[in-house]
C-alpha atoms as a printed R data frame, in Angstrom:
    type eleno elety resid chain resno       x       y      z
1   ATOM     1    CA   UNK     A     1 127.181  84.852 58.673
2   ATOM     2    CA   UNK     A     2 127.643  83.257 62.107
3   ATOM     3    CA   UNK     A     3 130.791  83.659 64.200
4   ATOM     4    CA   UNK     A     4 131.732  79.984 63.778
5   ATOM     5    CA   UNK     A     5 131.487  80.493 60.011
6   ATOM     6    CA   UNK     A     6 133.787  83.557 60.303
7   ATOM     7    CA   UNK     A     7 136.255  81.637 62.450
8   ATOM     8    CA   UNK     A     8 136.234  78.773 59.915
9   ATOM     9    CA   UNK     A     9 137.821  81.185 57.426
10  ATOM    10    CA   UNK     A    10 140.948  81.550 59.578
11  ATOM    11    CA   UNK     A    11 143.946  79.485 58.545
12  ATOM    12    CA   UNK     A    12 145.183  77.409 61.485
13  ATOM    13    CA   UNK     A    13 148.757  76.484 62.321
14  ATOM    14    CA   UNK     A    14 149.454  72.747 62.813
15  ATOM    15    CA   UNK     A    15 151.036  73.477 66.225
16  ATOM    16    CA   UNK     A    16 148.311  74.996 68.371
17  ATOM    17    CA   UNK     A    17 150.716  75.850 71.210
18  ATOM    18    CA   UNK     A    18 152.650  78.139 68.843
19  ATOM    19    CA   UNK     A    19 149.681  79.528 66.964
20  ATOM    20    CA   UNK     A    20 148.370  83.054 67.465
21  ATOM    21    CA   UNK     A    21 144.921  82.852 65.864
22  ATOM    22    CA   UNK     A    22 143.056  82.288 69.180
23  ATOM    23    CA   UNK     A    23 145.068  84.997 70.952
24  ATOM    24    CA   UNK     A    24 144.248  87.548 68.247
25  ATOM    25    CA   UNK     A    25 140.603  86.427 68.119
26  ATOM    26    CA   UNK     A    26 140.181  86.666 71.888
27  ATOM    27    CA   UNK     A    27 141.510  90.193 71.951
28  ATOM    28    CA   UNK     A    28 139.177  91.203 69.155
29  ATOM    29    CA   UNK     A    29 136.155  89.655 70.902
30  ATOM    30    CA   UNK     A    30 137.066  91.464 74.132
31  ATOM    31    CA   UNK     A    31 137.718  94.737 72.333
32  ATOM    32    CA   UNK     A    32 134.337  94.800 70.576
33  ATOM    33    CA   UNK     A    33 132.687  93.981 73.940
34  ATOM    34    CA   UNK     A    34 131.259  90.604 73.116
35  ATOM    35    CA   UNK     A    35 132.801  88.535 75.895
36  ATOM    36    CA   UNK     A    36 130.066  85.866 75.545
37  ATOM    37    CA   UNK     A    37 131.643  84.888 72.203
38  ATOM    38    CA   UNK     A    38 134.840  83.605 73.825
39  ATOM    39    CA   UNK     A    39 133.211  80.177 74.220
40  ATOM    40    CA   UNK     A    40 133.469  79.775 70.417
41  ATOM    41    CA   UNK     A    41 137.230  80.236 70.687
42  ATOM    42    CA   UNK     A    42 137.547  77.712 73.511
43  ATOM    43    CA   UNK     A    43 135.396  75.200 71.616
44  ATOM    44    CA   UNK     A    44 137.428  75.589 68.406
45  ATOM    45    CA   UNK     A    45 140.773  75.177 70.187
46  ATOM    46    CA   UNK     A    46 139.402  72.158 72.067
47  ATOM    47    CA   UNK     A    47 138.372  70.569 68.757
48  ATOM    48    CA   UNK     A    48 141.866  71.197 67.383
49  ATOM    49    CA   UNK     A    49 143.326  69.392 70.370
50  ATOM    50    CA   UNK     A    50 140.908  66.501 69.988
51  ATOM    51    CA   UNK     A    51 142.203  66.078 66.443
52  ATOM    52    CA   UNK     A    52 145.817  65.642 67.598
53  ATOM    53    CA   UNK     A    53 146.750  61.973 67.078
54  ATOM    54    CA   UNK     A    54 148.201  59.513 69.581
55  ATOM    55    CA   UNK     A    55 148.044  61.472 72.857
56  ATOM    56    CA   UNK     A    56 146.254  60.520 76.067
57  ATOM    57    CA   UNK     A    57 143.295  62.301 77.662
58  ATOM    58    CA   UNK     A    58 145.618  63.671 80.310
59  ATOM    59    CA   UNK     A    59 147.933  65.099 77.656
60  ATOM    60    CA   UNK     A    60 144.974  66.647 75.871
61  ATOM    61    CA   UNK     A    61 143.903  68.347 79.092
62  ATOM    62    CA   UNK     A    62 147.458  69.656 79.592
63  ATOM    63    CA   UNK     A    63 147.362  71.112 76.078
64  ATOM    64    CA   UNK     A    64 143.973  72.725 76.823
65  ATOM    65    CA   UNK     A    65 145.395  74.189 80.013
66  ATOM    66    CA   UNK     A    66 148.324  75.635 78.112
67  ATOM    67    CA   UNK     A    67 145.995  77.170 75.535
68  ATOM    68    CA   UNK     A    68 143.787  78.665 78.278
69  ATOM    69    CA   UNK     A    69 146.916  79.979 80.032
70  ATOM    70    CA   UNK     A    70 147.949  81.707 76.811
71  ATOM    71    CA   UNK     A    71 144.456  83.068 76.286
72  ATOM    72    CA   UNK     A    72 144.326  84.456 79.836
73  ATOM    73    CA   UNK     A    73 147.691  86.123 79.392
74  ATOM    74    CA   UNK     A    74 146.712  87.627 76.020
75  ATOM    75    CA   UNK     A    75 143.516  89.053 77.521
76  ATOM    76    CA   UNK     A    76 145.323  90.381 80.598
77  ATOM    77    CA   UNK     A    77 147.948  92.143 78.485
78  ATOM    78    CA   UNK     A    78 145.299  93.516 76.143
79  ATOM    79    CA   UNK     A    79 143.801  95.648 78.940
80  ATOM    80    CA   UNK     A    80 146.610  98.106 78.329
81  ATOM    81    CA   UNK     A    81 145.067  98.862 74.926
82  ATOM    82    CA   UNK     A    82 141.368  97.995 75.214
83  ATOM    83    CA   UNK     A    83 140.548  98.769 78.833
84  ATOM    84    CA   UNK     A    84 140.189  96.874 82.102
85  ATOM    85    CA   UNK     A    85 136.418  96.380 82.352
86  ATOM    86    CA   UNK     A    86 136.273  94.551 79.004
87  ATOM    87    CA   UNK     A    87 139.215  92.386 80.074
88  ATOM    88    CA   UNK     A    88 137.527  91.424 83.364
89  ATOM    89    CA   UNK     A    89 134.336  90.416 81.563
90  ATOM    90    CA   UNK     A    90 136.063  88.292 78.918
91  ATOM    91    CA   UNK     A    91 138.285  86.564 81.457
92  ATOM    92    CA   UNK     A    92 135.174  85.739 83.485
93  ATOM    93    CA   UNK     A    93 133.471  84.224 80.440
94  ATOM    94    CA   UNK     A    94 136.625  82.232 79.606
95  ATOM    95    CA   UNK     A    95 136.649  80.928 83.161
96  ATOM    96    CA   UNK     A    96 133.017  79.941 82.888
97  ATOM    97    CA   UNK     A    97 133.617  77.750 79.812
98  ATOM    98    CA   UNK     A    98 136.833  76.192 81.059
99  ATOM    99    CA   UNK     A    99 136.161  72.680 82.475
100 ATOM   100    CA   UNK     A   100 137.264  71.951 86.067
101 ATOM   101    CA   UNK     A   101 139.584  69.242 84.790
102 ATOM   102    CA   UNK     A   102 141.490  71.944 82.964
103 ATOM   103    CA   UNK     A   103 141.258  74.557 85.719
104 ATOM   104    CA   UNK     A   104 143.003  72.258 88.154
105 ATOM   105    CA   UNK     A   105 146.057  72.361 85.867
106 ATOM   106    CA   UNK     A   106 146.302  76.171 85.814
107 ATOM   107    CA   UNK     A   107 148.501  78.200 88.178
108 ATOM   108    CA   UNK     A   108 146.531  80.050 90.840
109 ATOM   109    CA   UNK     A   109 149.254  82.419 92.023
110 ATOM   110    CA   UNK     A   110 150.497  85.662 90.409
111 ATOM   111    CA   UNK     A   111 153.326  85.139 87.933
112 ATOM   112    CA   UNK     A   112 154.754  88.531 87.886
113 ATOM   113    CA   UNK     A   113 160.006  98.133 82.016
114 ATOM   114    CA   UNK     A   114 161.981 100.015 80.376
115 ATOM   115    CA   UNK     A   115 163.808  97.235 78.511
116 ATOM   116    CA   UNK     A   116 160.639  96.222 76.635
117 ATOM   117    CA   UNK     A   117 159.726  99.858 75.981
118 ATOM   118    CA   UNK     A   118 163.161 100.439 74.438
119 ATOM   119    CA   UNK     A   119 162.861  97.308 72.341
120 ATOM   120    CA   UNK     A   120 159.508  98.458 70.931
121 ATOM   121    CA   UNK     A   121 160.357 102.085 70.225
122 ATOM   122    CA   UNK     A   122 164.106 101.556 69.497
123 ATOM   123    CA   UNK     A   123 165.778 104.830 68.471
124 ATOM   124    CA   UNK     A   124 162.526 106.741 69.002
125 ATOM   125    CA   UNK     A   125 162.326 105.883 72.736
126 ATOM   126    CA   UNK     A   126 163.506 109.227 74.096
127 ATOM   127    CA   UNK     A   127 161.186 111.109 71.702
128 ATOM   128    CA   UNK     A   128 158.163 109.018 72.707
129 ATOM   129    CA   UNK     A   129 158.838 109.525 76.422
130 ATOM   130    CA   UNK     A   130 159.415 113.255 75.836
131 ATOM   131    CA   UNK     A   131 156.100 113.545 73.951
132 ATOM   132    CA   UNK     A   132 154.213 111.741 76.713
133 ATOM   133    CA   UNK     A   133 155.721 113.985 79.385
134 ATOM   134    CA   UNK     A   134 154.686 117.009 77.376
135 ATOM   135    CA   UNK     A   135 151.042 115.962 77.441
136 ATOM   136    CA   UNK     A   136 151.072 115.144 81.165
137 ATOM   137    CA   UNK     A   137 154.136 114.898 83.431
138 ATOM   138    CA   UNK     A   138 153.060 111.561 84.865
139 ATOM   139    CA   UNK     A   139 152.010 109.889 81.580
140 ATOM   140    CA   UNK     A   140 155.414 108.367 80.783
141 ATOM   141    CA   UNK     A   141 155.768 107.096 84.353
142 ATOM   142    CA   UNK     A   142 152.322 105.540 84.201
143 ATOM   143    CA   UNK     A   143 153.180 103.747 80.938
144 ATOM   144    CA   UNK     A   144 156.545 102.486 82.175
145 ATOM   145    CA   UNK     A   145 155.658 101.452 85.730
146 ATOM   146    CA   UNK     A   146 152.021 100.443 85.463
147 ATOM   147    CA   UNK     A   147 151.678  99.053 81.888
148 ATOM   148    CA   UNK     A   148 154.990  97.957 80.415
149 ATOM   149    CA   UNK     A   149 156.710  96.959 83.666
150 ATOM   150    CA   UNK     A   150 154.185  94.834 85.532
151 ATOM   151    CA   UNK     A   151 152.060  93.667 82.607
152 ATOM   152    CA   UNK     A   152 153.544  93.728 79.111
153 ATOM   153    CA   UNK     A   153 157.133  92.900 79.941
154 ATOM   154    CA   UNK     A   154 156.445  89.444 81.440
155 ATOM   155    CA   UNK     A   155 157.494  86.749 78.976
156 ATOM   156    CA   UNK     A   156 156.908  83.619 81.035
157 ATOM   157    CA   UNK     A   157 153.791  82.698 79.012
158 ATOM   158    CA   UNK     A   158 153.755  84.799 75.842
159 ATOM   159    CA   UNK     A   159 156.880  85.871 73.986
160 ATOM   160    CA   UNK     A   160 157.673  89.500 73.160
161 ATOM   161    CA   UNK     A   161 156.612  88.703 69.555
162 ATOM   162    CA   UNK     A   162 153.229  87.375 70.654
163 ATOM   163    CA   UNK     A   163 152.752  90.297 73.063
164 ATOM   164    CA   UNK     A   164 153.424  92.793 70.311
165 ATOM   165    CA   UNK     A   165 150.969  91.018 67.924
166 ATOM   166    CA   UNK     A   166 148.265  91.219 70.634
167 ATOM   167    CA   UNK     A   167 148.938  94.969 71.010
168 ATOM   168    CA   UNK     A   168 148.763  95.460 67.244
169 ATOM   169    CA   UNK     A   169 145.447  93.564 67.203
170 ATOM   170    CA   UNK     A   170 143.934  95.774 69.878
171 ATOM   171    CA   UNK     A   171 144.946  98.950 68.065
172 ATOM   172    CA   UNK     A   172 143.679  97.686 64.701
173 ATOM   173    CA   UNK     A   173 140.244  96.538 65.907
174 ATOM   174    CA   UNK     A   174 139.783  99.834 67.821
175 ATOM   175    CA   UNK     A   175 140.797 101.856 64.769
176 ATOM   176    CA   UNK     A   176 143.720 103.706 66.365
177 ATOM   177    CA   UNK     A   177 146.143 104.232 63.454
178 ATOM   178    CA   UNK     A   178 148.600 106.662 65.141
179 ATOM   179    CA   UNK     A   179 149.731 104.209 67.860
180 ATOM   180    CA   UNK     A   180 149.416 101.287 65.424
181 ATOM   181    CA   UNK     A   181 152.287 102.657 63.335
182 ATOM   182    CA   UNK     A   182 154.677 102.666 66.289
183 ATOM   183    CA   UNK     A   183 153.589  99.229 67.528
184 ATOM   184    CA   UNK     A   184 153.810  97.739 64.056
185 ATOM   185    CA   UNK     A   185 157.531  98.603 64.005
186 ATOM   186    CA   UNK     A   186 157.756  97.494 67.632
187 ATOM   187    CA   UNK     A   187 156.403  94.061 66.645
188 ATOM   188    CA   UNK     A   188 159.139  93.763 64.032
189 ATOM   189    CA   UNK     A   189 161.726  94.734 66.637
190 ATOM   190    CA   UNK     A   190 160.341  92.014 68.893
191 ATOM   191    CA   UNK     A   191 160.748  89.249 66.316
192 ATOM   192    CA   UNK     A   192 157.492  89.338 64.348
193 ATOM   193    CA   UNK     A   193 157.646  89.045 60.578
194 ATOM   194    CA   UNK     A   194 155.682  90.879 57.898
195 ATOM   195    CA   UNK     A   195 153.856  87.605 57.359
196 ATOM   196    CA   UNK     A   196 152.839  87.648 61.078
197 ATOM   197    CA   UNK     A   197 151.492  91.169 60.701
198 ATOM   198    CA   UNK     A   198 149.632  90.296 57.509
199 ATOM   199    CA   UNK     A   199 148.067  87.265 59.226
200 ATOM   200    CA   UNK     A   200 146.915  89.445 62.153
201 ATOM   201    CA   UNK     A   201 145.416  91.941 59.695
202 ATOM   202    CA   UNK     A   202 143.622  89.102 57.850
203 ATOM   203    CA   UNK     A   203 142.052  87.787 61.072
204 ATOM   204    CA   UNK     A   204 141.125  91.280 62.278
205 ATOM   205    CA   UNK     A   205 139.563  92.074 58.881
206 ATOM   206    CA   UNK     A   206 137.528  88.821 58.875
207 ATOM   207    CA   UNK     A   207 136.116  89.380 62.361
208 ATOM   208    CA   UNK     A   208 135.637  93.137 61.841
209 ATOM   209    CA   UNK     A   209 133.389  92.314 58.928
210 ATOM   210    CA   UNK     A   210 131.378  90.020 61.212
211 ATOM   211    CA   UNK     A   211 131.106  92.585 64.006
212 ATOM   212    CA   UNK     A   212 130.716  95.454 61.545
213 ATOM   213    CA   UNK     A   213 133.640  97.464 63.007
214 ATOM   214    CA   UNK     A   214 135.933  99.924 61.178
215 ATOM   215    CA   UNK     A   215 139.585  99.122 61.632
216 ATOM   216    CA   UNK     A   216 143.013 100.740 61.283
217 ATOM   217    CA   UNK     A   217 145.159  99.054 58.647
218 ATOM   218    CA   UNK     A   218 148.859  98.436 58.566
């Protein structure tokens, strides 16, 4: 089975700017270290946009730019879970396949805590921080000030719900069940539904079969 055939099995939302399929798919592709496959995601989203009725070429390019902006943000945030080198490589491949007409519409300046951390872990926040400090005194500080603060907490492009679903995706495709449990509940605290989580699991399962990767399940 080819990757386009696998992607064709994914159910698409009618509103591409609110859909998560391409965010989840991009994180999976990056996680399994196949950055060259991101062009399939861009091509599929571009085709979706081409199928939108009664909008101008300029409006289509603006939609593509918004999709690329969301893809870039999902990949950037995923480095917290899947690692920075993979993120760099997939972002580079995404840049390579993005037309100049779309790139000119993207921002070229940087856009960027504890509040998000508390929202994810809720009543377990103090326990999680305590456990991290017990393993290394600087681990909690690293998580709060280098991961959650500057990266995950920004909601100017992706919502807390979408950010949580990206995190869940990264943990599932990398088969990390212990952290997945906490972030599954965190996703619910951030506005995701059980249907959202089931959809993520369905996409991860489909692509894991293609890439022949074991996954953690909800």
